[in-house]
Amino acid sequence: ALAPRRGWARPGPAQQLAAPAVVSAATARPFAAAAKAAKQGAQRPKEKAKAKPSPRRRPLMTKPVDDVYLTWLYRRPVHSPEQAVAMLKKFQELDFTHPRQFVYINVFLDMALKKKKMDPFSSAVTLPHRFTDEVNKVLVFTENPQEAEVARESRAAVVGGVELIKWILEGEVQADFYVAVPAIIPKLIPLRNKLKQKFPTTRRNSLGTDIPKMVKLFRECHQYAVQDECLIKTRIARLDMPPEHIIANLKTVIHDICTFKPPTYDPIVQKLVIRSSTSEGLKLNLDGILPQVEKVEEEKEEEKIADDEDEEEKEEKHVQEPVST
């Protein structure tokens, strides 16, 4: 039992304790917990990226000094309708493009109301100066033989009664506009989902008793619609027309667009750009284009609200006053 173990003590005058060559983890830490193996695909926690300060952008300059300049350094110029139309005609002469090209407008809208947004809408308006010979296809709903004869004399494309419902639902009969008399409207309810915005209503002047007037309106009218929720792109004239005719058509379309939002809200037209088929867009000044809205009703409403607030304050003061005994 007292004999020296091999590898633990060395014989000789310089006798020393010999440490084992390799020490296992279990021998060194007998009570330590086993290390967990790293899971495959484990990602190290990412350090939060420091937010870079946004670069300062110099304010845009108003008017360039030279003829050659960087457009993104200057504000977009705003023109009056007369200046813009004259510039479009000048562009056509300098570019040698077709003189009878169409004139377009891009109308950017504010569709916001107090608690919701306006739904995209479409409308038809009669321009004071026609610029195309295109005629729309109008369908008239009536069951009265005399009214049907009047509609045909007014050059309506299709005239009929309830028998047309089946053909319209199946797609056999189509038209650009649908006109009806009030007596037949209850029978046209199955077409409401099919026609959607083209369903005859008094709001769109497609429901009434004056059939010749309605047919003439929709045969020669100009139609536009809201695209991308807040944009209207439509043509209004030809470039070879007199400037006053182009401006008259422009104002007619803008005034019709403004009727779709109550005057108590902000103007629905936020920005207006005019261009031709081959030119750049020119931003227009809205002063003198938007209709002048009378603010008499708004002032009355404000006065009424102020009076109500004064009465409420008086009632609160009366309640808060101590009762004298």
mmCIF file of C-alpha atoms in Angstrom:
data_model
loop_
_atom_site.group_PDB
_atom_site.id
_atom_site.type_symbol
_atom_site.label_atom_id
_atom_site.label_comp_id
_atom_site.label_asym_id
_atom_site.label_seq_id
_atom_site.Cartn_x
_atom_site.Cartn_y
_atom_site.Cartn_z
ATOM 1 C CA ALA A 1 0.000 0.000 0.000
ATOM 2 C CA LEU A 2 2.960 2.301 0.671
ATOM 3 C CA ALA A 3 4.673 1.495 -2.586
ATOM 4 C CA PRO A 4 4.939 4.553 -4.922
ATOM 5 C CA ARG A 5 2.581 4.567 -7.895
ATOM 6 C CA ARG A 6 3.912 4.689 -11.400
ATOM 7 C CA GLY A 7 3.715 8.177 -12.856
ATOM 8 C CA TRP A 8 2.951 9.814 -9.516
ATOM 9 C CA ALA A 9 6.430 9.980 -7.943
ATOM 10 C CA ARG A 10 9.856 9.890 -9.436
ATOM 11 C CA PRO A 11 12.661 8.133 -7.586
ATOM 12 C CA GLY A 12 15.818 9.988 -6.892
ATOM 13 C CA PRO A 13 17.161 12.761 -4.775
ATOM 14 C CA ALA A 14 14.910 15.375 -6.520
ATOM 15 C CA GLN A 15 11.718 13.574 -5.888
ATOM 16 C CA GLN A 16 8.700 15.560 -7.067
ATOM 17 C CA LEU A 17 5.036 15.062 -7.611
ATOM 18 C CA ALA A 18 4.236 14.498 -11.261
ATOM 19 C CA ALA A 19 1.003 16.013 -12.552
ATOM 20 C CA PRO A 20 -1.073 13.976 -14.987
ATOM 21 C CA ALA A 21 -0.430 14.762 -18.636
ATOM 22 C CA VAL A 22 -4.117 15.357 -19.525
ATOM 23 C CA VAL A 23 -6.823 16.497 -17.161
ATOM 24 C CA SER A 24 -10.389 15.746 -18.254
ATOM 25 C CA ALA A 25 -13.231 18.137 -17.725
ATOM 26 C CA ALA A 26 -15.004 15.679 -15.450
ATOM 27 C CA THR A 27 -11.905 15.413 -13.207
ATOM 28 C CA ALA A 28 -11.353 19.171 -13.048
ATOM 29 C CA ARG A 29 -15.029 20.085 -12.406
ATOM 30 C CA PRO A 30 -16.841 17.023 -11.082
ATOM 31 C CA PHE A 31 -20.032 18.957 -10.207
ATOM 32 C CA ALA A 32 -20.233 21.288 -13.268
ATOM 33 C CA ALA A 33 -23.187 21.101 -15.637
ATOM 34 C CA ALA A 34 -22.612 19.859 -19.162
ATOM 35 C CA ALA A 35 -22.276 22.607 -21.762
ATOM 36 C CA LYS A 36 -25.152 22.835 -24.232
ATOM 37 C CA ALA A 37 -24.340 22.372 -27.888
ATOM 38 C CA ALA A 38 -25.073 25.393 -30.094
ATOM 39 C CA LYS A 39 -28.121 24.982 -32.282
ATOM 40 C CA GLN A 40 -27.616 24.903 -35.985
ATOM 41 C CA GLY A 41 -28.705 28.048 -37.774
ATOM 42 C CA ALA A 42 -28.736 30.093 -34.577
ATOM 43 C CA GLN A 43 -28.187 33.767 -35.244
ATOM 44 C CA ARG A 44 -26.352 36.098 -33.001
ATOM 45 C CA PRO A 45 -28.297 39.065 -31.717
ATOM 46 C CA LYS A 46 -27.888 41.922 -34.122
ATOM 47 C CA GLU A 47 -26.660 45.191 -32.837
ATOM 48 C CA LYS A 48 -29.037 48.076 -33.308
ATOM 49 C CA ALA A 49 -27.992 50.134 -36.258
ATOM 50 C CA LYS A 50 -27.368 53.714 -35.414
ATOM 51 C CA ALA A 51 -29.833 56.053 -37.060
ATOM 52 C CA LYS A 52 -28.024 58.162 -39.591
ATOM 53 C CA PRO A 53 -28.950 61.811 -39.527
ATOM 54 C CA SER A 54 -30.908 62.840 -42.617
ATOM 55 C CA PRO A 55 -28.852 65.009 -44.925
ATOM 56 C CA ARG A 56 -29.771 68.633 -44.949
ATOM 57 C CA ARG A 57 -31.392 69.746 -48.153
ATOM 58 C CA ARG A 58 -30.830 73.244 -49.303
ATOM 59 C CA PRO A 59 -33.972 75.315 -49.961
ATOM 60 C CA LEU A 60 -35.028 75.494 -53.574
ATOM 61 C CA MET A 61 -34.382 78.714 -55.431
ATOM 62 C CA THR A 62 -37.240 80.544 -57.103
ATOM 63 C CA LYS A 63 -36.055 81.761 -60.491
ATOM 64 C CA PRO A 64 -32.970 80.773 -62.527
ATOM 65 C CA VAL A 65 -30.601 83.464 -63.760
ATOM 66 C CA ASP A 66 -29.153 81.681 -66.799
ATOM 67 C CA ASP A 67 -30.812 79.841 -69.672
ATOM 68 C CA VAL A 68 -29.132 76.535 -68.719
ATOM 69 C CA TYR A 69 -29.721 75.319 -65.147
ATOM 70 C CA LEU A 70 -30.514 72.230 -63.069
ATOM 71 C CA THR A 71 -34.268 71.954 -62.709
ATOM 72 C CA TRP A 72 -34.133 70.072 -59.397
ATOM 73 C CA LEU A 73 -32.476 73.075 -57.730
ATOM 74 C CA TYR A 74 -35.409 75.406 -58.480
ATOM 75 C CA ARG A 75 -39.084 75.449 -57.670
ATOM 76 C CA ARG A 76 -41.491 74.385 -60.384
ATOM 77 C CA PRO A 77 -42.794 77.542 -62.091
ATOM 78 C CA VAL A 78 -46.513 78.272 -61.929
ATOM 79 C CA HIS A 79 -48.259 79.786 -64.952
ATOM 80 C CA SER A 80 -51.594 81.406 -65.615
ATOM 81 C CA PRO A 81 -53.897 79.602 -68.091
ATOM 82 C CA GLU A 82 -53.181 82.174 -70.811
ATOM 83 C CA GLN A 83 -49.406 81.821 -70.398
ATOM 84 C CA ALA A 84 -49.569 78.023 -70.339
ATOM 85 C CA VAL A 85 -51.660 77.759 -73.530
ATOM 86 C CA ALA A 86 -49.342 80.191 -75.333
ATOM 87 C CA MET A 87 -46.324 78.117 -74.245
ATOM 88 C CA LEU A 88 -47.910 74.890 -75.503
ATOM 89 C CA LYS A 89 -48.505 76.443 -78.903
ATOM 90 C CA LYS A 90 -44.897 77.679 -78.957
ATOM 91 C CA PHE A 91 -43.598 74.204 -78.074
ATOM 92 C CA GLN A 92 -45.507 72.768 -81.025
ATOM 93 C CA GLU A 93 -43.906 75.219 -83.429
ATOM 94 C CA LEU A 94 -40.388 74.628 -82.108
ATOM 95 C CA ASP A 95 -40.739 70.826 -82.078
ATOM 96 C CA PHE A 96 -42.479 70.612 -85.492
ATOM 97 C CA THR A 97 -45.184 68.328 -84.056
ATOM 98 C CA HIS A 98 -48.770 67.922 -85.278
ATOM 99 C CA PRO A 99 -50.812 71.112 -84.722
ATOM 100 C CA ARG A 100 -54.105 69.237 -84.112
ATOM 101 C CA GLN A 101 -52.860 67.209 -81.156
ATOM 102 C CA PHE A 102 -54.987 66.885 -78.024
ATOM 103 C CA VAL A 103 -54.596 69.027 -74.904
ATOM 104 C CA TYR A 104 -54.718 67.114 -71.596
ATOM 105 C CA ILE A 105 -55.041 68.063 -67.944
ATOM 106 C CA ASN A 106 -53.957 66.167 -64.819
ATOM 107 C CA VAL A 107 -56.056 67.116 -61.807
ATOM 108 C CA PHE A 108 -54.746 66.091 -58.372
ATOM 109 C CA LEU A 109 -57.570 65.878 -55.825
ATOM 110 C CA ASP A 110 -58.003 66.067 -52.063
ATOM 111 C CA MET A 111 -60.532 63.312 -51.343
ATOM 112 C CA ALA A 112 -60.403 63.621 -47.536
ATOM 113 C CA LEU A 113 -63.512 64.354 -45.503
ATOM 114 C CA LYS A 114 -63.836 64.676 -41.712
ATOM 115 C CA LYS A 115 -63.965 60.964 -40.873
ATOM 116 C CA LYS A 116 -63.587 59.194 -44.226
ATOM 117 C CA LYS A 117 -62.537 59.619 -47.842
ATOM 118 C CA MET A 118 -64.644 60.252 -50.887
ATOM 119 C CA ASP A 119 -65.264 57.332 -53.203
ATOM 120 C CA PRO A 120 -63.834 57.609 -56.728
ATOM 121 C CA PHE A 121 -66.430 59.154 -59.013
ATOM 122 C CA SER A 122 -67.095 59.727 -62.690
ATOM 123 C CA SER A 123 -69.104 62.399 -64.448
ATOM 124 C CA ALA A 124 -70.186 63.699 -67.840
ATOM 125 C CA VAL A 125 -70.164 67.361 -68.766
ATOM 126 C CA THR A 126 -71.100 69.299 -71.880
ATOM 127 C CA LEU A 127 -68.156 71.384 -73.064
ATOM 128 C CA PRO A 128 -68.862 74.818 -74.543
ATOM 129 C CA HIS A 129 -66.558 74.069 -77.488
ATOM 130 C CA ARG A 130 -66.531 70.547 -78.881
ATOM 131 C CA PHE A 131 -63.190 69.272 -80.155
ATOM 132 C CA THR A 132 -64.134 65.839 -81.500
ATOM 133 C CA ASP A 133 -66.853 64.341 -83.692
ATOM 134 C CA GLU A 134 -67.219 61.221 -81.529
ATOM 135 C CA VAL A 135 -70.800 60.397 -80.511
ATOM 136 C CA ASN A 136 -71.657 58.329 -77.441
ATOM 137 C CA LYS A 137 -74.030 55.373 -77.520
ATOM 138 C CA VAL A 138 -77.101 56.084 -75.352
ATOM 139 C CA LEU A 139 -79.678 53.487 -74.180
ATOM 140 C CA VAL A 140 -83.135 54.641 -73.034
ATOM 141 C CA PHE A 141 -85.351 52.630 -70.650
ATOM 142 C CA THR A 142 -89.069 53.251 -71.101
ATOM 143 C CA GLU A 143 -92.260 51.198 -71.513
ATOM 144 C CA ASN A 144 -94.376 54.027 -72.898
ATOM 145 C CA PRO A 145 -94.713 53.729 -76.716
ATOM 146 C CA GLN A 146 -94.905 57.514 -77.159
ATOM 147 C CA GLU A 147 -91.751 58.079 -75.077
ATOM 148 C CA ALA A 148 -89.997 55.306 -77.005
ATOM 149 C CA GLU A 149 -90.835 57.037 -80.286
ATOM 150 C CA VAL A 150 -89.475 60.339 -78.941
ATOM 151 C CA ALA A 151 -86.254 58.600 -77.889
ATOM 152 C CA ARG A 152 -85.781 57.139 -81.359
ATOM 153 C CA GLU A 153 -86.368 60.532 -82.954
ATOM 154 C CA SER A 154 -83.694 61.939 -80.598
ATOM 155 C CA ARG A 155 -81.274 59.385 -82.123
ATOM 156 C CA ALA A 156 -80.928 57.103 -79.103
ATOM 157 C CA ALA A 157 -78.943 53.965 -79.959
ATOM 158 C CA VAL A 158 -81.174 51.481 -78.056
ATOM 159 C CA VAL A 159 -84.723 51.919 -76.736
ATOM 160 C CA GLY A 160 -86.618 49.326 -74.707
ATOM 161 C CA GLY A 161 -88.129 48.229 -71.419
ATOM 162 C CA VAL A 162 -87.778 45.327 -69.008
ATOM 163 C CA GLU A 163 -86.870 42.926 -71.828
ATOM 164 C CA LEU A 164 -83.433 44.580 -72.059
ATOM 165 C CA ILE A 165 -82.434 43.505 -68.534
ATOM 166 C CA LYS A 166 -81.604 39.950 -69.578
ATOM 167 C CA TRP A 167 -79.534 41.057 -72.569
ATOM 168 C CA ILE A 168 -77.589 43.593 -70.496
ATOM 169 C CA LEU A 169 -76.809 41.068 -67.738
ATOM 170 C CA GLU A 170 -75.527 38.600 -70.347
ATOM 171 C CA GLY A 171 -73.411 41.276 -72.042
ATOM 172 C CA GLU A 172 -75.292 41.166 -75.333
ATOM 173 C CA VAL A 173 -76.330 44.843 -75.149
ATOM 174 C CA GLN A 174 -73.889 47.556 -74.055
ATOM 175 C CA ALA A 175 -73.936 51.352 -74.144
ATOM 176 C CA ASP A 176 -71.856 54.297 -73.014
ATOM 177 C CA PHE A 177 -74.730 55.843 -71.039
ATOM 178 C CA TYR A 178 -78.062 54.577 -69.711
ATOM 179 C CA VAL A 179 -81.097 56.873 -69.422
ATOM 180 C CA ALA A 180 -84.455 56.047 -67.839
ATOM 181 C CA VAL A 181 -87.810 57.564 -66.927
ATOM 182 C CA PRO A 182 -88.943 57.464 -63.245
ATOM 183 C CA ALA A 183 -91.804 55.002 -63.891
ATOM 184 C CA ILE A 184 -89.488 52.128 -64.860
ATOM 185 C CA ILE A 185 -86.782 52.593 -62.201
ATOM 186 C CA PRO A 186 -88.229 50.075 -59.643
ATOM 187 C CA LYS A 187 -88.017 47.347 -62.307
ATOM 188 C CA LEU A 188 -84.322 48.078 -63.030
ATOM 189 C CA ILE A 189 -83.018 47.131 -59.572
ATOM 190 C CA PRO A 190 -81.360 43.886 -60.889
ATOM 191 C CA LEU A 191 -79.087 46.074 -63.052
ATOM 192 C CA ARG A 192 -77.714 48.147 -60.179
ATOM 193 C CA ASN A 193 -74.662 45.932 -59.545
ATOM 194 C CA LYS A 194 -74.065 45.456 -63.262
ATOM 195 C CA LEU A 195 -74.171 49.112 -64.279
ATOM 196 C CA LYS A 196 -72.719 50.517 -61.012
ATOM 197 C CA GLN A 197 -71.948 54.208 -61.647
ATOM 198 C CA LYS A 198 -73.809 54.151 -64.964
ATOM 199 C CA PHE A 199 -77.115 53.268 -63.293
ATOM 200 C CA PRO A 200 -79.664 56.055 -64.033
ATOM 201 C CA THR A 201 -79.878 58.608 -61.198
ATOM 202 C CA THR A 202 -80.998 62.195 -60.851
ATOM 203 C CA ARG A 203 -77.557 63.112 -59.503
ATOM 204 C CA ARG A 204 -76.015 62.313 -62.905
ATOM 205 C CA ASN A 205 -78.962 63.818 -64.826
ATOM 206 C CA SER A 206 -79.715 60.418 -66.360
ATOM 207 C CA LEU A 207 -83.129 60.006 -64.733
ATOM 208 C CA GLY A 208 -86.009 62.276 -65.757
ATOM 209 C CA THR A 209 -88.926 62.903 -68.066
ATOM 210 C CA ASP A 210 -87.214 65.136 -70.648
ATOM 211 C CA ILE A 211 -85.887 62.377 -72.901
ATOM 212 C CA PRO A 212 -84.652 64.583 -75.797
ATOM 213 C CA LYS A 213 -82.614 66.738 -73.413
ATOM 214 C CA MET A 214 -81.018 63.716 -71.707
ATOM 215 C CA VAL A 215 -80.220 61.970 -74.981
ATOM 216 C CA LYS A 216 -78.627 65.087 -76.447
ATOM 217 C CA LEU A 217 -76.587 65.636 -73.274
ATOM 218 C CA PHE A 218 -75.084 62.153 -73.196
ATOM 219 C CA ARG A 219 -74.601 61.850 -76.948
ATOM 220 C CA GLU A 220 -72.301 64.887 -77.046
ATOM 221 C CA CYS A 221 -70.969 65.029 -73.483
ATOM 222 C CA HIS A 222 -67.396 64.612 -72.299
ATOM 223 C CA GLN A 223 -66.799 61.925 -69.681
ATOM 224 C CA TYR A 224 -64.023 61.715 -67.077
ATOM 225 C CA ALA A 225 -63.311 59.516 -64.041
ATOM 226 C CA VAL A 226 -61.054 59.420 -60.975
ATOM 227 C CA GLN A 227 -58.010 57.159 -61.330
ATOM 228 C CA ASP A 228 -55.599 55.948 -58.626
ATOM 229 C CA GLU A 229 -57.969 57.248 -55.916
ATOM 230 C CA CYS A 230 -57.053 60.945 -56.327
ATOM 231 C CA LEU A 231 -56.129 61.715 -59.953
ATOM 232 C CA ILE A 232 -58.098 62.676 -63.049
ATOM 233 C CA LYS A 233 -56.482 62.490 -66.487
ATOM 234 C CA THR A 234 -58.620 63.727 -69.354
ATOM 235 C CA ARG A 235 -58.372 65.632 -72.615
ATOM 236 C CA ILE A 236 -60.172 68.946 -72.950
ATOM 237 C CA ALA A 237 -59.390 70.416 -76.394
ATOM 238 C CA ARG A 238 -57.136 70.436 -79.450
ATOM 239 C CA LEU A 239 -54.047 72.583 -79.641
ATOM 240 C CA ASP A 240 -55.123 74.377 -82.828
ATOM 241 C CA MET A 241 -58.259 75.763 -81.133
ATOM 242 C CA PRO A 242 -58.308 79.440 -80.048
ATOM 243 C CA PRO A 243 -56.803 79.971 -76.566
ATOM 244 C CA GLU A 244 -60.077 81.295 -75.153
ATOM 245 C CA HIS A 245 -61.886 78.097 -76.239
ATOM 246 C CA ILE A 246 -59.260 75.892 -74.560
ATOM 247 C CA ILE A 247 -59.487 77.885 -71.329
ATOM 248 C CA ALA A 248 -63.310 77.811 -71.392
ATOM 249 C CA ASN A 249 -63.308 74.009 -71.675
ATOM 250 C CA LEU A 250 -60.738 73.812 -68.874
ATOM 251 C CA LYS A 251 -62.820 75.890 -66.472
ATOM 252 C CA THR A 252 -65.979 73.946 -67.333
ATOM 253 C CA VAL A 253 -64.363 70.631 -66.362
ATOM 254 C CA ILE A 254 -62.825 72.054 -63.163
ATOM 255 C CA HIS A 255 -66.119 73.611 -62.054
ATOM 256 C CA ASP A 256 -67.899 70.286 -62.569
ATOM 257 C CA ILE A 257 -65.245 68.455 -60.511
ATOM 258 C CA CYS A 258 -65.667 70.934 -57.637
ATOM 259 C CA THR A 259 -69.367 70.054 -57.305
ATOM 260 C CA PHE A 260 -68.519 66.622 -55.861
ATOM 261 C CA LYS A 261 -67.181 68.001 -52.555
ATOM 262 C CA PRO A 262 -69.154 70.217 -50.152
ATOM 263 C CA PRO A 263 -67.971 73.838 -50.130
ATOM 264 C CA THR A 264 -67.470 73.740 -46.342
ATOM 265 C CA TYR A 265 -64.378 71.530 -46.830
ATOM 266 C CA ASP A 266 -61.043 72.394 -48.378
ATOM 267 C CA PRO A 267 -61.058 72.700 -52.201
ATOM 268 C CA ILE A 268 -61.043 69.314 -53.885
ATOM 269 C CA VAL A 269 -58.570 70.454 -56.582
ATOM 270 C CA GLN A 270 -55.070 70.648 -55.089
ATOM 271 C CA LYS A 271 -52.870 70.820 -58.185
ATOM 272 C CA LEU A 272 -53.514 71.245 -61.905
ATOM 273 C CA VAL A 273 -51.145 70.436 -64.763
ATOM 274 C CA ILE A 274 -51.800 71.054 -68.468
ATOM 275 C CA ARG A 275 -49.905 69.532 -71.385
ATOM 276 C CA SER A 276 -50.244 68.493 -74.998
ATOM 277 C CA SER A 277 -49.602 65.074 -76.512
ATOM 278 C CA THR A 278 -45.905 65.820 -77.128
ATOM 279 C CA SER A 279 -45.003 68.531 -74.599
ATOM 280 C CA GLU A 280 -44.000 68.687 -70.952
ATOM 281 C CA GLY A 281 -46.507 69.436 -68.221
ATOM 282 C CA LEU A 282 -47.044 73.005 -67.054
ATOM 283 C CA LYS A 283 -48.344 73.705 -63.561
ATOM 284 C CA LEU A 284 -51.244 76.146 -63.473
ATOM 285 C CA ASN A 285 -52.139 78.787 -60.935
ATOM 286 C CA LEU A 286 -55.525 77.899 -59.429
ATOM 287 C CA ASP A 287 -56.502 81.522 -58.797
ATOM 288 C CA GLY A 288 -59.247 82.414 -61.231
ATOM 289 C CA ILE A 289 -59.895 78.776 -62.213
ATOM 290 C CA LEU A 290 -61.632 77.427 -59.119
ATOM 291 C CA PRO A 291 -65.238 78.600 -58.643
ATOM 292 C CA GLN A 292 -65.852 81.365 -56.146
ATOM 293 C CA VAL A 293 -67.728 79.908 -53.185
ATOM 294 C CA GLU A 294 -69.970 82.163 -51.126
ATOM 295 C CA LYS A 295 -69.121 81.926 -47.441
ATOM 296 C CA VAL A 296 -72.403 83.302 -46.094
ATOM 297 C CA GLU A 297 -73.620 79.900 -44.934
ATOM 298 C CA GLU A 298 -70.274 79.093 -43.333
ATOM 299 C CA GLU A 299 -70.347 82.352 -41.347
ATOM 300 C CA LYS A 300 -73.870 81.595 -40.136
ATOM 301 C CA GLU A 301 -72.790 78.133 -38.982
ATOM 302 C CA GLU A 302 -69.797 79.578 -37.148
ATOM 303 C CA GLU A 303 -71.991 82.151 -35.420
ATOM 304 C CA LYS A 304 -74.442 79.430 -34.392
ATOM 305 C CA ILE A 305 -71.628 77.305 -32.953
ATOM 306 C CA ALA A 306 -70.258 80.318 -31.053
ATOM 307 C CA ASP A 307 -73.712 81.075 -29.591
ATOM 308 C CA ASP A 308 -74.104 77.462 -28.456
ATOM 309 C CA GLU A 309 -70.711 77.577 -26.755
ATOM 310 C CA ASP A 310 -71.630 80.807 -24.952
ATOM 311 C CA GLU A 311 -74.855 79.259 -23.674
ATOM 312 C CA GLU A 312 -72.977 76.198 -22.429
ATOM 313 C CA GLU A 313 -70.480 78.403 -20.573
ATOM 314 C CA LYS A 314 -73.317 80.346 -18.938
ATOM 315 C CA GLU A 315 -74.981 77.107 -17.804
ATOM 316 C CA GLU A 316 -71.708 75.830 -16.343
ATOM 317 C CA LYS A 317 -71.149 79.064 -14.431
ATOM 318 C CA HIS A 318 -74.705 78.949 -13.079
ATOM 319 C CA VAL A 319 -74.167 75.388 -11.826
ATOM 320 C CA GLN A 320 -70.806 76.214 -10.216
ATOM 321 C CA GLU A 321 -72.135 79.277 -8.316
ATOM 322 C CA PRO A 322 -72.849 78.528 -4.608
ATOM 323 C CA VAL A 323 -76.477 78.602 -3.556
ATOM 324 C CA SER A 324 -77.157 81.496 -1.140
ATOM 325 C CA THR A 325 -79.091 80.660 1.983
#
